[in-house]
C-alpha positions in Angstrom: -36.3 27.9 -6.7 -33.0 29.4 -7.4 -30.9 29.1 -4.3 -31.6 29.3 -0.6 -34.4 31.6 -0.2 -36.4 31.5 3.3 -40.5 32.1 3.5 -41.6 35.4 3.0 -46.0 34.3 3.2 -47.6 37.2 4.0 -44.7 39.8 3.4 -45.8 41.5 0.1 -47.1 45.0 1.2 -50.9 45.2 0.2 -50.5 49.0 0.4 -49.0 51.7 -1.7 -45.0 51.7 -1.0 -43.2 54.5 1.3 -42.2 55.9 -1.9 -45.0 56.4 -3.3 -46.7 57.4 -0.6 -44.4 60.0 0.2 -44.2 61.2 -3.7 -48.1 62.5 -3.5 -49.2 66.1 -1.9 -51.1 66.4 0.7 -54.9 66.8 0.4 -55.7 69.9 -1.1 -56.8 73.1 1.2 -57.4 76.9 1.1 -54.2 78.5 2.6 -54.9 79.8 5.9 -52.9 80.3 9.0 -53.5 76.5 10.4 -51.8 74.9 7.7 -49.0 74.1 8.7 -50.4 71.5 10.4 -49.4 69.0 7.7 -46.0 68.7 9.1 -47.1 66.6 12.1 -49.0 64.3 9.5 -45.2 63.5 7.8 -44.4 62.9 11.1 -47.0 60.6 12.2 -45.7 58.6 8.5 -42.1 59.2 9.2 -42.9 56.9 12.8 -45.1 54.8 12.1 -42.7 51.9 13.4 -42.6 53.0 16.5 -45.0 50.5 18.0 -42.7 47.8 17.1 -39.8 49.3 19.3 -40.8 47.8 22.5 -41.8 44.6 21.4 -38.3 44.5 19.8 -36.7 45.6 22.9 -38.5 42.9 24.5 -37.7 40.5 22.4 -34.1 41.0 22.5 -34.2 40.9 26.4 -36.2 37.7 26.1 -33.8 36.4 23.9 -30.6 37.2 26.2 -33.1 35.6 28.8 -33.4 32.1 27.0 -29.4 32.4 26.2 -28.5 32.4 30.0 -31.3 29.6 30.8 -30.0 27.6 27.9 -25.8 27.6 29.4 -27.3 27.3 32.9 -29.0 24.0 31.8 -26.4 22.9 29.4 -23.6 23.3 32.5 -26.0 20.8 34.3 -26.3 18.4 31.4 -22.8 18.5 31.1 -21.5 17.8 34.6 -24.5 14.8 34.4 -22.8 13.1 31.0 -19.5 13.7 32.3 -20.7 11.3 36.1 -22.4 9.5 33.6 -19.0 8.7 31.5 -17.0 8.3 34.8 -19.7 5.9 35.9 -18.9 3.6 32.6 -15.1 3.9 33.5 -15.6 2.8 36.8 -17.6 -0.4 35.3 -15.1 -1.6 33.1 -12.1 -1.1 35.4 -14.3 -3.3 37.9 -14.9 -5.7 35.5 -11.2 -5.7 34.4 -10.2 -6.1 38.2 -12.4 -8.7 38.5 -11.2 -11.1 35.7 -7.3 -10.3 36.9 -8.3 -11.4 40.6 -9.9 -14.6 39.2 -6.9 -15.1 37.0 -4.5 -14.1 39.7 -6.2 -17.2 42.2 -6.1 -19.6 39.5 -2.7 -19.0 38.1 -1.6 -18.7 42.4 -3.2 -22.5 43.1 -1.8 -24.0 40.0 1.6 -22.7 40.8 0.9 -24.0 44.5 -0.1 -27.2 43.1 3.4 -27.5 41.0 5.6 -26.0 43.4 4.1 -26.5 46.9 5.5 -22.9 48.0 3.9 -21.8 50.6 4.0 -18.4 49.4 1.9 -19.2 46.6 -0.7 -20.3 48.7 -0.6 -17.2 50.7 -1.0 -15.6 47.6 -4.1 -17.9 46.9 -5.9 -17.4 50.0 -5.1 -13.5 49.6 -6.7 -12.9 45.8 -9.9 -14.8 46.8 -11.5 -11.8 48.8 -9.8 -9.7 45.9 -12.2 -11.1 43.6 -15.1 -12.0 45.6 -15.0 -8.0 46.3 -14.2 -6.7 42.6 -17.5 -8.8 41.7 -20.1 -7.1 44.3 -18.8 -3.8 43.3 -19.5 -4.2 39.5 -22.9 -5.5 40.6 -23.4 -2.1 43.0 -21.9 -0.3 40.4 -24.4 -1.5 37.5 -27.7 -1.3 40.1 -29.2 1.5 37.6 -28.9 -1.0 34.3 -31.1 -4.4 34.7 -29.3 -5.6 31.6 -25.9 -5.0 33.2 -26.6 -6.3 36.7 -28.0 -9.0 35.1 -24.4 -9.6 33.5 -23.3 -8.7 36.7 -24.5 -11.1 38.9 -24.0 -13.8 36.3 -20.2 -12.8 36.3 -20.1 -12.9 40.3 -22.0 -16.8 39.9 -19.3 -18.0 37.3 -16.1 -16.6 39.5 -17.8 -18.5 42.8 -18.0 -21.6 40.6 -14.7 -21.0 39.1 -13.2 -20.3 42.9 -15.4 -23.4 44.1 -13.8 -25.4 41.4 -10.1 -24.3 42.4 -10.4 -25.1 46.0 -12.0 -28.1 45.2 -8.7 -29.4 43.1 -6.6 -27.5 46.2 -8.0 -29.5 48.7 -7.8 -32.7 46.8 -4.1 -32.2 45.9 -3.3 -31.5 49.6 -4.6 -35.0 50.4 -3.6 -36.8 47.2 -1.5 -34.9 44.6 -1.2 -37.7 42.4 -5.0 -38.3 42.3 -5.4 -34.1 42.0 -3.0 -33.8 38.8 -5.6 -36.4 37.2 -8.9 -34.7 38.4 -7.3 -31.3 36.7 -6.9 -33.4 33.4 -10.5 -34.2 33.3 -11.7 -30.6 35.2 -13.9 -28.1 33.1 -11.8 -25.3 34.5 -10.6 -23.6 31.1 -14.6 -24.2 30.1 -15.9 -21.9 33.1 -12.9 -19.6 32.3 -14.3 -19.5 28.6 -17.5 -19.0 29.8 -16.7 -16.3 32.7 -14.5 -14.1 29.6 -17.6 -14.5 27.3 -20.0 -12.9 29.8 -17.3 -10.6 30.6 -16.5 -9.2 26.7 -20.5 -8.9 26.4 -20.6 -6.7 29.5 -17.9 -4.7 28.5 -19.2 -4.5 24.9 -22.3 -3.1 26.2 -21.0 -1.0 28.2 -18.9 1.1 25.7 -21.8 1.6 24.0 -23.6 2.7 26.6 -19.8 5.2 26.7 -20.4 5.8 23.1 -23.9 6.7 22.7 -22.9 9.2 25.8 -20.3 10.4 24.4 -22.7 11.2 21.1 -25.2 12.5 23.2 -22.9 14.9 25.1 -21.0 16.4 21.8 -24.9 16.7 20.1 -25.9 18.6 22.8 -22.9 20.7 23.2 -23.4 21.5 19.3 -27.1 22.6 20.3 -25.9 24.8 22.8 -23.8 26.6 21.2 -26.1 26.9 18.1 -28.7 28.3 20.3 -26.0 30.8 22.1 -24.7 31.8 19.0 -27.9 32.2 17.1 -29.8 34.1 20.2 -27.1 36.8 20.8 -26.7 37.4 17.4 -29.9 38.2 17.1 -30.6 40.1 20.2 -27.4 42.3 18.9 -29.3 42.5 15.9 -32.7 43.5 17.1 -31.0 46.3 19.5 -28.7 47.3 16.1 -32.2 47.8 14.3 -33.8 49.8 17.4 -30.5 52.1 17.3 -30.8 52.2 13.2 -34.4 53.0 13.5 -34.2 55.8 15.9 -31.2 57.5 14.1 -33.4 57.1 10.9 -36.2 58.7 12.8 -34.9 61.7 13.8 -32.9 62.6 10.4 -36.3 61.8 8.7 -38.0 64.0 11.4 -35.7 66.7 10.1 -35.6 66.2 6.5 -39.7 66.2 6.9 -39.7 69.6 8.4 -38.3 70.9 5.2 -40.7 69.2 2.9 -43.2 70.1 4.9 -42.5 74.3 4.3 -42.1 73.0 0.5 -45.8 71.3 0.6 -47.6 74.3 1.4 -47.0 76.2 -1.7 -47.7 73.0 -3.7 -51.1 72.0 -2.3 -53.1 73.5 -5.5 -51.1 72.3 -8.3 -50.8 69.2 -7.0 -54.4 68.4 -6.2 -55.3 66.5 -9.4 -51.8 64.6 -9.6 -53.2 63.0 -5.9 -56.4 62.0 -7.2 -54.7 60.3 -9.7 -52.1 58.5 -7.3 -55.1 57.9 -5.4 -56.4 55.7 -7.8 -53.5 54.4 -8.6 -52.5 53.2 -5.3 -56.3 51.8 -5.1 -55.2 49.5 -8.0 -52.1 48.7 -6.9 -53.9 47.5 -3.5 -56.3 45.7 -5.2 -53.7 44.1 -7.4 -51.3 43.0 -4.2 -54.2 41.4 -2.8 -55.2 39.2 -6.2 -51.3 38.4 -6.3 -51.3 36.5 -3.1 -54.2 34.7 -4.1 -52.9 33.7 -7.5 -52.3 29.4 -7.7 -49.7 29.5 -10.3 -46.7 31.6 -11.7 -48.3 32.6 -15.1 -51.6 33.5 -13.5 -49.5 35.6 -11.7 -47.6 37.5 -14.7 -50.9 37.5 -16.7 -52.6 39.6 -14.1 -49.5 42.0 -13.7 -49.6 42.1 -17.6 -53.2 43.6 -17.1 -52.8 45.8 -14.4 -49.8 47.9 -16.0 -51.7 47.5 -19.3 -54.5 49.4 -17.1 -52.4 51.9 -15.0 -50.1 52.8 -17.8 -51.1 52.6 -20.8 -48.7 54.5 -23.0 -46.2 51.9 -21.8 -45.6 48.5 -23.7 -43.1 45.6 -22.5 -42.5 42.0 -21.0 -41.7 39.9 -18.0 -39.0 38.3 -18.4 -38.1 34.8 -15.8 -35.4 33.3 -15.4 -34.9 29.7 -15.7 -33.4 27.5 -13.0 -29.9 27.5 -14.1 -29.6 31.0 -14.1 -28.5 31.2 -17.6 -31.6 32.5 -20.1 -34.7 34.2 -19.3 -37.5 33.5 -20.9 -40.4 36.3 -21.9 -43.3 34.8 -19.7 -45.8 38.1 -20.2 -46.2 40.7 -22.6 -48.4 43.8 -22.4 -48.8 47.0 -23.9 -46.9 48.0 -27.5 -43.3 48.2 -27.4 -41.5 51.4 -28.5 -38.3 49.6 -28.6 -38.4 45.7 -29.5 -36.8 43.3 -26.9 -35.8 39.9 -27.6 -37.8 36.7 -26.8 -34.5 35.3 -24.9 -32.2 36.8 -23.1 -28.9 36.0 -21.1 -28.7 38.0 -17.7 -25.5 39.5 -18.9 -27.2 41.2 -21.9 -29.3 43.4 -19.4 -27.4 46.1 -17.0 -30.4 45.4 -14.2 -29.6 42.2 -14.1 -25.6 42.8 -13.7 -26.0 45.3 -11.5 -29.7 43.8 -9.4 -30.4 48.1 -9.6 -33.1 49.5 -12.4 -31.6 50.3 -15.3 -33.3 53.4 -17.9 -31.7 54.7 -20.9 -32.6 56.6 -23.8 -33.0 55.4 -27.5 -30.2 57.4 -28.8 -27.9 56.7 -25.8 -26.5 53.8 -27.3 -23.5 53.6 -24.7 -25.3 52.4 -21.8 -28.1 50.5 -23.4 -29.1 47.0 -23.0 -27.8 44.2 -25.9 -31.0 42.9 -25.6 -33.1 45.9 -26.7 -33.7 47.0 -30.3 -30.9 49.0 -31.9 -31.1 52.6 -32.8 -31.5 54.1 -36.4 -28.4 54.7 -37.8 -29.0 57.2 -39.8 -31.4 59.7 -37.3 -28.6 59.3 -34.5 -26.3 60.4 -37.6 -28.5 63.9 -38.6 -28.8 64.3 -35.1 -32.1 63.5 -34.4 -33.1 62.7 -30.5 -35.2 60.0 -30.4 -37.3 60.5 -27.4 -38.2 56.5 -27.4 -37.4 55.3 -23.8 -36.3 51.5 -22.0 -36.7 50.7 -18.4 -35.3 47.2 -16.7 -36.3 46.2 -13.3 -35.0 43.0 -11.8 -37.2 40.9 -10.0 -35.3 40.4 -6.7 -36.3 38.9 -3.6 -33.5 38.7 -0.7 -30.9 39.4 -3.1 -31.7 36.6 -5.7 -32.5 37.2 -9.3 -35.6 36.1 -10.0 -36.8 37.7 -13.6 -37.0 40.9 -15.3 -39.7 43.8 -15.7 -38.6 45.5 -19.2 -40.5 48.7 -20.1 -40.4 50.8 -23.5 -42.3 54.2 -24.4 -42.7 56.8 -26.8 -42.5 59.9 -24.6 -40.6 60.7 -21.5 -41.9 59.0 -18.2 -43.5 60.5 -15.4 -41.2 59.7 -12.0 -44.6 58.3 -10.4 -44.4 56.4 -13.6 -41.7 54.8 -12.7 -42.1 54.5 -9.4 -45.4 52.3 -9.8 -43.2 50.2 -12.0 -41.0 49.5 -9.4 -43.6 49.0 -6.8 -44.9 46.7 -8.8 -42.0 44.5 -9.7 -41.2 44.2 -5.4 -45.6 42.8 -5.5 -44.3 40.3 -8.4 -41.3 39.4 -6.8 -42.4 38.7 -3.3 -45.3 36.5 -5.4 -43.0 34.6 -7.6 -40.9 34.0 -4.5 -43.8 32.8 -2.3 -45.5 31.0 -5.4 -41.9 29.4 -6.0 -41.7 28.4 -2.2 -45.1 26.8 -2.1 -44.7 24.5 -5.1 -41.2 23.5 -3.8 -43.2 22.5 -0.1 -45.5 20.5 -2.4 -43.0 18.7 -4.3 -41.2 18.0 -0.7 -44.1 16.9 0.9 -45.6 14.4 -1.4 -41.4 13.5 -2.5 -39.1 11.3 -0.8 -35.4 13.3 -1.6 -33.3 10.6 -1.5 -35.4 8.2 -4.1 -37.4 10.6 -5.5 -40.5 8.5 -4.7 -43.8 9.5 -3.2 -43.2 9.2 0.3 -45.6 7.3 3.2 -48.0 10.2 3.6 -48.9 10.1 0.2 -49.3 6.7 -0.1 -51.5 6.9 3.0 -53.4 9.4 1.0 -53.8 8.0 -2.2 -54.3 4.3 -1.7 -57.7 5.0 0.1 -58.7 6.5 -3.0 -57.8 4.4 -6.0 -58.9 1.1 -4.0 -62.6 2.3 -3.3 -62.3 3.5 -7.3 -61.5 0.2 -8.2 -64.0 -1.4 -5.9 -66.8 0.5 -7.7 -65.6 0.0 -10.8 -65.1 -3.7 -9.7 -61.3 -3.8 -10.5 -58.4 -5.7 -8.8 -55.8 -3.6 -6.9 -52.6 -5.4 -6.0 -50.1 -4.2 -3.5 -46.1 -4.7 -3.9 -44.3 -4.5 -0.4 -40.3 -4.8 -1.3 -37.4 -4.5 0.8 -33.6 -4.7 0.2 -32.1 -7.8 1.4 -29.2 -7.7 4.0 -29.5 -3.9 3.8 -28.1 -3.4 6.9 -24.8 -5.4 6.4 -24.3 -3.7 3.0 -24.2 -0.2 5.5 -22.0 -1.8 7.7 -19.6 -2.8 5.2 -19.5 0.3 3.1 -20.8 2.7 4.8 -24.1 4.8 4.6 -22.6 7.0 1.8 -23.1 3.8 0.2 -26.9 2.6 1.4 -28.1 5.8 0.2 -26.5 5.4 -3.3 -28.1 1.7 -3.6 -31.2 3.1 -2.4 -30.9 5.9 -4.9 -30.3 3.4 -7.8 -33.5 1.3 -6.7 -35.8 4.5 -6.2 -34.6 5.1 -9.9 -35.2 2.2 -11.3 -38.4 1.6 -9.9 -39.6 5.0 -11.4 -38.6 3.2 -15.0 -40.3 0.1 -14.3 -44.1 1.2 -12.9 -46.8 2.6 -15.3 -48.0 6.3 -15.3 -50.8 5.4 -12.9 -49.0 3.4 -10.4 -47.5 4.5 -7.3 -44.3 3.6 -6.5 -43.1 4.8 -2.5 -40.8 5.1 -0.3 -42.2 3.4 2.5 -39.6 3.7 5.4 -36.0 2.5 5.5 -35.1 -0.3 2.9 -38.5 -0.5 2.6 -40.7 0.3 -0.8 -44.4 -0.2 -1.5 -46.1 -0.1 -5.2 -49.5 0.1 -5.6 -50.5 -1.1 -9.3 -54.2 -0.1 -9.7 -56.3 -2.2 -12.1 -53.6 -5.2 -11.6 -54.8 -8.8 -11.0 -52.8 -10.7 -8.8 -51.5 -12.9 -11.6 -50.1 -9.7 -13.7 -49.1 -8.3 -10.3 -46.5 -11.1 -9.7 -45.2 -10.7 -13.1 -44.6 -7.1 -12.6 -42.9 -8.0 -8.9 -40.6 -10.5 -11.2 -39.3 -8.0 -12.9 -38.8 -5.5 -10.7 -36.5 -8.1 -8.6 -34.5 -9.6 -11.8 -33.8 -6.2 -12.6 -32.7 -4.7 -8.8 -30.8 -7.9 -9.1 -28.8 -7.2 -12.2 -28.3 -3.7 -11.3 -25.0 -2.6 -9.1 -24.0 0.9 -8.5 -20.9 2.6 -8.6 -20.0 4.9 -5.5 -16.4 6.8 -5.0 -15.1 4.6 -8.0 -15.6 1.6 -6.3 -18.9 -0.8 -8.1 -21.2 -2.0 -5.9 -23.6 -5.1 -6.1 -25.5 -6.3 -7.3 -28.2 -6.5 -4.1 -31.0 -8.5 -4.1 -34.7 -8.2 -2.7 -37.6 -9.8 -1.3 -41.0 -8.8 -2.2 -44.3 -9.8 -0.7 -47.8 -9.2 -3.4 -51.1 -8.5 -2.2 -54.3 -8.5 -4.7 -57.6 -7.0 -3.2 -60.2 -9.9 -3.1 -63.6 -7.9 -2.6 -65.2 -4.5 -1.8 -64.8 -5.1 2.2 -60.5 -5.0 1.7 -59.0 -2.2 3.2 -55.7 -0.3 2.7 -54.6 -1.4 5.8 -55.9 -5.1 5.5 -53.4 -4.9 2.2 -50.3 -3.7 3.6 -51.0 -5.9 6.2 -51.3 -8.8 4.3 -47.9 -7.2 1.5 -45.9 -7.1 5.1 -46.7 -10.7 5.6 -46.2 -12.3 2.4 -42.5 -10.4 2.6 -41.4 -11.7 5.9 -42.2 -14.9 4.5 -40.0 -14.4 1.3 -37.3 -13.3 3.8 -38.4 -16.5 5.7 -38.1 -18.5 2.6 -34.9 -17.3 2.1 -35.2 -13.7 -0.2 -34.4 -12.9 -3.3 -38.3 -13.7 -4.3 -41.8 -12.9 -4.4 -44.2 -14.5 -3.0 -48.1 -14.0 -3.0 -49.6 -13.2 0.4 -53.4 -14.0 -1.6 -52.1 -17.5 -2.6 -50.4 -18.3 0.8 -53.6 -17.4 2.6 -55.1 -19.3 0.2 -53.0 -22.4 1.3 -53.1 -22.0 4.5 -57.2 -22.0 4.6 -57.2 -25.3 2.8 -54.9 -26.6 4.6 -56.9 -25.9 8.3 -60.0 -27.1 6.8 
């Protein structure tokens, strides 16, 4: 599709348009005194939408509503993460405090026991509660994780053992220094203290993730918010904008009505068989909206316009006209009718004024000034003796929500009729809501069945399709063999360069997988780093030759990302070969999974067979 263009299902009006509508008489009638009564049935047309103003009205209150819910709550979830946060903070300062009153008693009774100042023993016996408290309050503190109070109380265990130790050497060099200075040489003090900073980094490691993911959490949700705020005012103010819009509309249409509607009554007779005509036309034109949004494909679609203004009006001759993806050339996809002035096969949107402009464009043969490069020139020599040519050219772009989609190019040999033209047009908004939708739906079936990185099938059509060819090869009695493969060490290459990175590797395989698999494989994307190929018809014997290749080549391949070269990565892929009719898809993957843990058991960067190991195995029970 060209460019962002949201779903419009079920838009296309099956009906005649306003303009058409309001471009046919009334029915005809005898003038009498009671005829006026016509102007109330503009009116009833003129507000028709009125129905939809209080459900609007409604909506928009609703909608202001949900906005105030949605800052009431996200105030809450705020002040939570922000206790949350100051919960983490008060963790790590607790477990800070705790090491510095451990380290404070240990550097206090080794100065004592170098010194002997009293003070320093003071300062010992003071710093022991110090810490003995610091460590119950991280374990209060970290009540609400079990994997941090389990930390917790293992930090509280090593400082008692670490304090046991200390008074232990304290008490022997008060009765023998000589005999403590030795038993300090040989002590596992710096070991415990080791051991007590380990459990303490991994505790405070945790924790600022737990700040981080928090942290993450908080700014997500703030971004939600604010999304939601900002999207539901703007369009509440927009709904109440449309009611104001609407009801101004209204009441200049009411009084633009009450003129027509004086105008009508002296134009009921002559105007009688022009309606029947509209009449049919707009039965037609019904008809032909409803075929349209049944129609599968994009040519089905121009083909039956083709027919229908072949049928409607047939004095007129012309094309449809689509534009290609790139916006640069459209291509004439329908033709109907005889032209009265040639157009060419291709054209670029600058040679037609519609498509410049996004407006319908009509001109005259001999108006050569404003005419369209891509329409037949005139004859020189009538325009020069002054000859009108009364030859005609109408463009209408196909537009949908301001994108060009095509173009609807009309030629005749007499002048149109304005309900002419206004079918035309009516017709091109029923083709371009159609392309647009039919556009839309084939796009939602590419991304369904695609993954968008790779460009592989993704799991859901795997899940779909594997039932399928394995029962067809089980009645046709046919091995199936099943490649599970996945990137070696893909994590670490994310970590290292970055996910920008992953997805370009990932890219690269998804590519080159696409190269190496046979028309009626299926190569997928089955989650992650992960890829499965299913090779129909493939004994387990070609099967591993194909898996050989596919890994000497991901292998030998590196990629180049922000001009830096990448690789070349390496992968692990596990084979599995249906053995009889009784195999199931999931028995397969199964069995693929297996084989590749074991090739990343093995130590990657090979296949193995998850039949053969079986195999192996069996014998080697019995």
């Amino acid at each position: 599709m060209h460019g962002a263009i949201a779903p419009v299902w079920d838009t296309a009006p099956v009906g005649p348009s306003p303009e058409l509508v309001l471009a046919q008489p009334p029915p005809p009638s005898p003038p009498s005194p009671s005829q006026p009564a016509a102007a109330p049935r503009f009116a009833r047309l003129a507000s028709r939408y009125r129905v939809y103003r209080l459900p609007a009205f409604l909506l928009a209150a609703a909608l202001l509503a949900v906005v105030g819910l949605a800052t009431v709550v996200g105030l809450r979830s705020f002040a939570e993460s922000a206790e949350w946060v100051e919960h983490s903070y008060q963790v790590i300062a607790e477990l800070e405090s705790t090491l510095a009153a451990t380290r404070t008693v240990e550097s206090s009774a080794r100065g004592y026991r170098l010194t002997d100042r009293p003070d320093l023993h003071a300062e010992y016996l003071s710093s022991i509660p110090a810490a003995l408290s610091h460590s119950a309050q991280l374990i209060a503190l970290t009540r609400d994780n079990p994997l941090q109070h389990r930390l917790a109380r293992d930090i509280e265990r090593r400082v008692r053992q670490r304090l046991a130790e200390i008074d232990r050497l304290l008490e022997l060099h008060l009765r023998d220094p000589q005999q403590a200075r030795l038993s300090s040489l040989t002590s596992n003090g710096a070991e415990q203290m080791r051991a007590l900073t380990a459990v303490a980094d991994n505790m405070r490691e945790h924790e600022r993730g737990l700040l981080a993911s928090r942290d993450a959490r908080t700014e997500r949700n703030a971004a939600l918010l604010t999304a939601l705020v900002i999207g539901g005012l703007l369009l509440a103010l927009s709904l109440l904008a449309l009611l104001m819009l609407s009801l101004w509309q209204e009441n200049r249409r009411s009084r633009a009505l009450e003129r027509e509607s004086r105008q009508a009554l002296a134009e009921l007779e002559a105007s009688a068989a022009e309606r029947q005509r509209l009449t049919e036309r707009h039965r037609s034109l019904s008809h032909y909206a409803g075929l349209l949004q049944s129609c599968q494909t994009l040519e089905e679609a121009l083909d039956m316009t083709a027919h229908v203004i072949a049928d409607l009006i047939p004095e007129l001759g012309g094309r449809c006209y689509v534009l290609r993806a790139s916006q640069n050339l459209a291509e004439t996809a329908a033709r109907f009718g005889r032209e009265a002035i040639a157009s060419a096969d291709l054209l670029h949107p600058n040679d037609c004024w519609a498509l410049r402009r996004g407006q319908v464009h009509r001109s005259q043969a001999h108006d050569g000034g404003v005419r369209c490069a891509h329409l037949e020139r005139a004859d020189p020599q009538r325009a020069h003796a002054g000859d009108d040519d009364p030859r005609w050219s109408l463009c209408v772009p196909l537009m949908a929500q301001n994108t060009s989609l095509g173009l609807l190019c009309l030629s005749g040999a007499r002048p149109p009729r304005e309900a002419d033209l206004a079918l035309v047009q009516s017709i091109a908004e029923q083709l371009s809501l159609a392309i647009v939708n039919l556009q839309l739906r084939e796009t939602l079936r590419v991304q369904s069945l695609r993954d968008p990185l790779t460009g592989l099938f993704n799991r859901r059509y795997l899940e779909e399709n594997l039932q399928r060819e394995l029962l067809r090869c089980q009645r046709r009695h046919l091995p199936l063999s099943v490649l599970m493969l996945d990137v070696d060490h893909f994590k670490r290459f994310n970590d290292t360069h970055g996910h920008a990175a992953g997805d370009a590797l990932l890219a690269r395989i998804g590519q080159l997988l696409q190269e190496l698999v046979r028309n009626e494989d299926i190569a997928c994307r089955y989650g992650g780093e992960e890829f499965t190929i299913v090779l129909p018809e493939a004994d387990a014997e070609a099967a591993a030759q194909r898996a050989e290749r596919i890994r000497a080549a991901i292998a030998a391949t590196t990629i180049v990302h922000l001009r830096q070269t990448f690789g070349p990565a390496t992968c692990s892929i596990g084979l599995a070969t249906s053995q009889g009719e009784r195999d199931t898809p999931q028995q397969l993957l199964q069995s693929a999974d297996a084989a590749l843990y074991r090739a990343k058991a093995e130590g990657r960067d090979r296949v193995v067979d998850g039949n053969r190991s079986a195999a192996v195995a069996s014998d080697a029970r019995a």
